[in-house]
């Protein structure tokens, strides 16, 4: 009788699926292709049972280099079930837990495991709004991942003490390339406690501080530190209105960052003086590809201040001037620049929400539109509160479209089109074998 039981046990073990088979079945159940190095379960509506099953599979996934579990709300409160097994995947380089409803306890359990994954290069905890109070714990353990290249803490509920802890961690993160602490409104006023080691990040390429409620005192501190980040390529300061009222020359000092490719300063309430200072600094940014000045009313009537920089910006691909109070003269300037051979690589032009441009201005712009040879996205929409008839420029617009082979999207919201004009747009793609999205 005992022998029979033993034989049954052996048969049962032989028939039980291997770890690899179990992993394949788990991924197939979720409609994903199994990959031994990249576990991508973003937005998979994982259940608590799925998380538990995944945790049991980690010992069989020792080759994993990337784990992405973003946009799975059930991860919140259950992360410890995973972290206790993360030591099995010590080759891990990328961990993304974006918008997982993480709790303070989750962050603490993650901090405890960081020494076990020393090769980590990317840590993304963005849009976990309740972890700010526990960020100090993880900041203390970031010294265990000295090769970290990307740290995303966008919209994490960070507070002043979070910045203090984070600054202490920066001294151990010499390889950091990207730092995103945007949309943390409660850190405004705390940057004096954050910049002691920020300037030491000589490899930093991307710094995102948009919508951080920076104070005038913060601007003073940042104007001293940001120009020292000699390898910076992307800087986002948007939606920080105190930048526009601070007397400190932060924007003017961007001239010391010649590698800048992207500058976003939308909705910063810039004064004409500050805009002029930025325009002068832009003369020293030869690699500039993206410039976002949207929602700064001072640009209207003053775009000529940027003329020299736009002539030199041979790499410029994206220019956003939405809601800038542009006038006819500004739009004419852009048109003449393109016709003179500048802005030749421009792919995206946003001049929406600028209701002060006359029909004559739009007419001249559309007549010269073909000069923007690589344009793929164009937005000329009006403000939400507005409606206006298309003038004679509409026919010029239609005539220019066949000469813009890359154009894929055209924004025309709140322009009142006649029935005939709508039909012309509807038939354009079919007649010209194109696939332009007309947003009317």
XYZ file of C-alpha atoms in Angstrom:
440
model
C 0.000 0.000 0.000
C 2.866 2.356 0.896
C 4.646 1.604 -2.397
C 1.551 2.495 -4.335
C 1.290 5.818 -2.478
C 4.962 6.562 -3.199
C 4.505 5.827 -6.887
C 1.431 8.088 -7.001
C 3.490 10.859 -5.413
C 6.246 10.506 -8.037
C 3.724 10.556 -10.859
C 2.087 13.632 -9.368
C 5.438 15.467 -9.224
C 6.299 14.481 -12.782
C 2.974 15.758 -14.044
C 3.054 19.052 -12.109
C 3.964 22.037 -14.276
C 7.453 23.539 -14.051
C 8.048 27.106 -12.948
C 8.493 28.146 -16.574
C 5.221 26.463 -17.558
C 3.385 28.140 -14.690
C 4.784 31.532 -15.736
C 3.734 30.982 -19.344
C 0.232 30.004 -18.246
C 0.027 33.066 -15.968
C 0.999 35.431 -18.774
C -1.323 33.790 -21.293
C -4.200 34.138 -18.824
C -3.553 37.889 -18.815
C -3.284 38.032 -22.610
C 0.448 38.760 -22.547
C 3.384 37.120 -24.264
C 5.883 35.695 -21.750
C 9.345 37.243 -21.781
C 12.078 36.005 -19.470
C 13.716 39.457 -19.215
C 10.803 41.895 -19.405
C 7.666 41.459 -17.296
C 5.162 43.953 -18.731
C 1.854 43.863 -16.871
C 0.905 47.525 -17.216
C -2.832 48.194 -16.969
C -3.792 44.528 -16.697
C -6.484 44.904 -14.017
C -4.522 42.555 -11.767
C -6.368 41.099 -8.790
C -4.951 40.404 -5.339
C -4.848 36.725 -6.325
C -2.823 37.627 -9.435
C -0.315 39.516 -7.302
C 0.034 36.547 -4.960
C 0.531 34.186 -7.912
C 3.101 36.485 -9.467
C 4.988 36.624 -6.165
C 5.182 32.831 -6.121
C 6.640 32.870 -9.646
C 9.486 35.320 -8.987
C 11.910 32.590 -7.788
C 11.691 31.121 -11.313
C 12.342 34.456 -13.055
C 15.950 35.088 -12.136
C 16.780 36.593 -15.563
C 14.281 39.446 -15.189
C 15.703 42.886 -15.934
C 12.446 44.869 -16.105
C 9.201 44.738 -14.120
C 6.353 47.072 -15.105
C 3.201 46.869 -12.993
C 1.892 50.406 -13.545
C -1.833 51.257 -13.554
C -2.832 48.284 -11.420
C -4.584 49.715 -8.384
C -4.645 46.450 -6.466
C -0.862 46.576 -6.029
C -1.459 49.141 -3.289
C -1.283 47.468 0.107
C 0.039 44.185 -1.329
C 3.537 45.136 -2.472
C 5.225 43.339 0.418
C 4.031 40.022 -1.043
C 6.185 40.814 -4.075
C 9.158 42.490 -2.396
C 9.880 39.510 -0.155
C 10.710 37.594 -3.330
C 12.488 40.372 -5.245
C 15.883 39.121 -4.048
C 15.438 36.291 -6.577
C 15.572 38.835 -9.413
C 18.766 40.642 -8.413
C 19.555 41.468 -12.060
C 16.588 43.854 -12.066
C 17.312 47.168 -13.807
C 13.832 48.696 -14.240
C 10.946 48.798 -11.751
C 7.813 50.725 -12.691
C 4.981 51.075 -10.169
C 3.252 54.116 -11.658
C -0.302 54.747 -10.364
C -0.562 51.609 -8.224
C -2.215 53.247 -5.191
C 0.869 52.490 -3.127
C 0.691 53.017 0.622
C 3.332 54.154 3.090
C 3.811 50.511 4.094
C 4.411 49.561 0.453
C 7.185 52.146 0.172
C 8.820 50.968 3.384
C 8.814 47.353 2.164
C 10.314 48.518 -1.135
C 13.029 50.483 0.698
C 13.981 47.360 2.599
C 14.578 45.388 -0.590
C 16.695 47.985 -2.459
C 19.992 46.544 -1.133
C 19.032 43.264 -2.854
C 18.710 44.859 -6.330
C 21.922 46.908 -6.618
C 21.804 47.090 -10.432
C 18.546 49.073 -10.494
C 18.668 51.859 -13.096
C 15.023 53.042 -13.291
C 12.603 53.519 -10.401
C 9.176 54.935 -11.269
C 6.756 55.585 -8.402
C 4.783 58.337 -10.130
C 1.114 59.112 -9.429
C 1.056 57.433 -6.040
C -0.317 60.403 -4.166
C -0.200 58.993 -0.632
C 3.462 58.051 -0.315
C 4.989 61.485 0.282
C 5.166 61.065 4.039
C 7.186 57.850 3.701
C 9.557 58.991 0.956
C 12.210 59.756 3.549
C 12.560 56.029 4.185
C 13.198 55.137 0.565
C 15.499 58.131 0.113
C 17.754 56.769 2.850
C 18.120 53.467 0.997
C 18.716 54.924 -2.465
C 22.419 54.835 -1.598
C 22.182 51.083 -2.226
C 21.425 51.628 -5.920
C 24.318 53.896 -6.961
C 23.776 53.117 -10.648
C 20.258 54.601 -10.677
C 19.760 56.603 -13.862
C 16.072 57.561 -13.674
C 13.963 58.512 -10.647
C 10.306 59.407 -11.275
C 8.373 60.852 -8.345
C 5.749 62.799 -10.317
C 2.622 63.488 -8.247
C 3.680 61.520 -5.175
C 2.501 63.924 -2.484
C 6.044 64.971 -1.606
C 6.512 67.505 1.186
C 9.382 69.630 2.473
C 10.918 66.812 4.531
C 10.732 64.589 1.447
C 12.993 67.063 -0.356
C 15.462 67.039 2.523
C 15.740 63.268 2.419
C 15.943 63.235 -1.344
C 18.762 65.778 -1.380
C 20.764 63.592 1.003
C 20.259 60.667 -1.380
C 21.497 62.615 -4.420
C 25.092 62.517 -3.189
C 25.030 58.749 -3.823
C 23.400 58.946 -7.281
C 26.179 60.252 -9.477
C 24.841 58.331 -12.506
C 21.366 59.909 -12.389
C 20.178 61.040 -15.837
C 16.507 61.906 -15.144
C 14.838 63.395 -12.079
C 11.093 64.095 -12.116
C 9.515 65.597 -8.994
C 6.780 67.480 -10.853
C 3.199 68.055 -9.648
C 4.155 67.941 -5.993
C 2.546 71.208 -4.933
C 3.511 71.025 -1.261
C 7.253 71.196 -1.923
C 7.040 74.870 -2.890
C 9.233 76.875 -0.533
C 11.416 73.865 0.287
C 14.024 73.985 -2.453
C 16.638 75.543 -0.177
C 16.741 72.110 1.513
C 17.084 70.283 -1.802
C 19.876 71.857 -3.783
C 22.951 71.113 -1.654
C 23.730 68.040 -3.757
C 21.647 68.728 -6.875
C 24.520 70.596 -8.509
C 26.720 67.508 -8.136
C 24.566 65.578 -10.655
C 26.924 66.227 -13.549
C 25.273 63.517 -15.674
C 21.720 64.816 -15.220
C 19.997 65.258 -18.585
C 16.315 65.710 -17.643
C 14.928 67.812 -14.789
C 11.159 68.176 -14.448
C 9.867 70.649 -11.875
C 6.577 71.653 -13.472
C 3.680 72.540 -11.184
C 5.683 72.528 -7.970
C 4.408 75.881 -6.647
C 7.942 77.244 -6.423
C 8.261 80.447 -4.441
C 10.376 83.492 -5.268
C 12.938 82.195 -2.759
C 12.970 78.845 -4.591
C 13.621 80.636 -7.884
C 16.626 82.361 -6.293
C 18.067 79.021 -5.205
C 17.328 77.299 -8.519
C 18.911 80.150 -10.505
C 22.172 79.400 -8.698
C 22.067 75.625 -9.132
C 20.408 74.776 -12.472
C 23.066 76.555 -14.593
C 25.675 74.221 -13.026
C 24.002 71.114 -14.503
C 26.275 71.164 -17.512
C 24.793 68.131 -19.277
C 21.140 69.149 -18.905
C 19.118 68.533 -22.080
C 15.493 68.881 -20.935
C 14.142 71.394 -18.418
C 10.476 71.770 -17.512
C 9.536 74.688 -15.253
C 5.960 75.079 -16.500
C 3.040 76.126 -14.294
C 5.203 77.852 -11.711
C 3.870 81.390 -11.826
C 6.344 82.812 -9.340
C 9.039 82.369 -11.974
C 7.381 85.244 -13.790
C 7.521 87.655 -10.846
C 10.891 86.740 -9.382
C 13.674 89.265 -9.991
C 16.261 86.487 -10.171
C 17.783 85.805 -13.605
C 16.974 82.093 -13.814
C 15.835 82.172 -17.448
C 18.724 84.375 -18.527
C 21.199 81.954 -16.976
C 20.008 79.120 -19.209
C 22.674 80.394 -21.604
C 25.159 78.350 -19.567
C 23.415 75.109 -20.615
C 24.331 74.791 -24.317
C 23.182 71.161 -24.501
C 19.549 72.062 -23.768
C 17.204 70.483 -26.300
C 13.855 71.069 -24.605
C 12.732 74.113 -22.591
C 9.160 74.215 -21.246
C 8.114 77.436 -19.501
C 4.390 77.448 -20.218
C 2.014 79.193 -17.813
C 4.751 80.951 -15.841
C 3.258 84.450 -16.037
C 6.403 85.828 -17.658
C 6.931 89.559 -17.846
C 8.195 91.182 -21.032
C 11.553 91.710 -19.313
C 11.893 88.027 -18.449
C 10.803 86.993 -21.931
C 13.504 89.256 -23.342
C 16.039 87.652 -20.986
C 14.985 84.196 -22.157
C 15.217 85.258 -25.804
C 18.809 86.410 -25.255
C 19.688 83.155 -23.511
C 18.160 81.164 -26.378
C 20.816 82.615 -28.694
C 23.256 80.338 -26.850
C 21.162 77.150 -27.200
C 22.140 75.787 -30.635
C 20.697 72.313 -30.007
C 17.203 73.494 -29.013
C 14.496 71.183 -30.406
C 11.439 71.961 -28.249
C 10.331 75.364 -26.955
C 7.044 75.684 -25.063
C 5.997 79.236 -24.176
C 2.237 78.656 -24.088
C 0.000 80.651 -21.732
C 2.470 83.512 -21.342
C 0.560 86.555 -22.556
C 3.691 88.729 -22.784
C 4.768 86.876 -25.930
C 1.991 88.580 -27.912
C 3.403 91.473 -29.931
C 6.919 90.600 -28.732
C 7.741 87.452 -30.666
C 10.263 89.556 -32.591
C 12.478 89.397 -29.503
C 12.905 85.697 -30.263
C 13.736 86.320 -33.921
C 17.502 85.906 -33.573
C 17.197 82.683 -31.602
C 14.695 81.173 -34.043
C 17.054 81.948 -36.925
C 19.887 80.115 -35.167
C 17.747 77.219 -33.908
C 18.352 74.907 -36.864
C 17.215 71.879 -34.827
C 13.877 73.315 -33.620
C 11.113 70.755 -34.113
C 8.359 71.781 -31.685
C 7.158 75.338 -31.052
C 4.185 75.831 -28.724
C 2.669 79.314 -28.526
C -0.871 78.509 -27.412
C -2.750 81.308 -25.631
C 0.128 83.776 -25.914
C -1.950 86.778 -27.053
C -0.267 86.557 -30.460
C -1.120 89.283 -32.931
C -0.973 89.357 -36.716
C 2.603 90.620 -36.663
C 3.748 87.572 -34.674
C 2.199 85.079 -37.075
C 3.597 86.999 -40.035
C 7.058 86.793 -38.464
C 6.847 82.991 -38.261
C 5.661 82.811 -41.862
C 8.523 84.955 -43.182
C 11.048 82.960 -41.147
C 9.877 79.723 -42.764
C 9.877 81.253 -46.239
C 13.455 82.449 -45.680
C 14.548 78.856 -45.035
C 14.416 78.832 -41.237
C 12.227 76.489 -39.123
C 12.818 73.880 -41.837
C 12.696 70.969 -39.377
C 9.596 72.139 -37.477
C 7.242 69.187 -36.908
C 4.741 70.684 -34.466
C 3.401 74.235 -34.363
C 0.741 75.225 -31.834
C -0.693 78.725 -32.295
C -4.111 77.876 -30.851
C -6.162 80.112 -28.528
C -4.781 83.297 -30.097
C -7.943 85.181 -31.025
C -6.300 88.531 -31.769
C -4.869 87.424 -35.111
C -6.794 89.022 -37.970
C -8.209 87.204 -41.000
C -5.473 88.898 -43.021
C -2.899 87.373 -40.691
C -4.353 83.893 -41.125
C -4.517 84.439 -44.881
C -0.828 85.325 -45.107
C 0.072 82.408 -42.853
C -1.857 79.898 -44.969
C -0.358 81.291 -48.165
C 3.113 80.602 -46.755
C 2.248 77.342 -45.015
C 3.965 75.152 -47.607
C 7.315 76.500 -46.362
C 6.880 74.420 -43.185
C 7.865 71.335 -45.157
C 8.159 68.785 -42.308
C 5.129 69.900 -40.295
C 3.119 66.972 -38.926
C 0.955 68.690 -36.274
C -0.633 72.140 -36.629
C -3.171 73.660 -34.227
C -4.939 76.925 -35.055
C -7.979 76.346 -32.802
C -9.750 79.233 -31.074
C -10.408 79.612 -27.362
C -13.266 77.506 -25.915
C -15.403 80.600 -25.364
C -15.047 81.720 -28.980
C -16.550 81.019 -32.376
C -15.547 82.661 -35.634
C -16.253 82.200 -39.318
C -13.423 80.990 -41.500
C -12.267 83.793 -43.737
C -10.868 83.602 -47.231
C -7.845 81.869 -45.733
C -9.653 78.518 -45.704
C -9.193 78.028 -49.448
C -5.489 78.884 -49.062
C -5.250 76.316 -46.283
C -6.754 73.625 -48.506
C -4.367 74.566 -51.309
C -1.369 74.224 -48.958
C -2.271 70.818 -47.533
C -1.060 68.736 -50.509
C 2.320 70.459 -50.144
C 2.673 69.264 -46.531
C 3.337 65.532 -47.000
C 4.051 64.875 -43.298
C 0.930 66.584 -41.908
C -1.064 64.141 -39.798
C -3.142 66.350 -37.491
C -4.788 69.746 -37.961
C -6.649 71.476 -35.118
C -9.480 73.772 -36.231
C -11.703 73.789 -33.164
C -14.334 76.520 -32.887
C -13.792 77.837 -36.409
C -17.254 77.843 -37.995
C -17.091 75.869 -41.221
C -19.788 76.072 -43.878
C -21.338 72.866 -45.156
C -19.259 73.197 -48.309
C -16.037 73.647 -46.326
C -16.779 70.611 -44.179
C -17.352 68.492 -47.269
C -14.054 69.699 -48.716
C -12.254 68.546 -45.580
C -14.093 65.227 -45.542
C -13.178 64.487 -49.141
C -9.585 65.731 -48.919
C -8.091 62.517 -47.534
C -9.850 60.325 -50.085
C -9.026 62.586 -53.015
C -5.373 62.929 -52.028
C -4.794 59.463 -50.524
C -3.943 61.010 -47.150
C -4.883 60.305 -43.561
C -4.933 63.711 -41.877
C -6.960 63.954 -38.665
C -9.028 67.127 -38.837
C -10.046 68.204 -35.338
C -12.960 70.584 -36.006
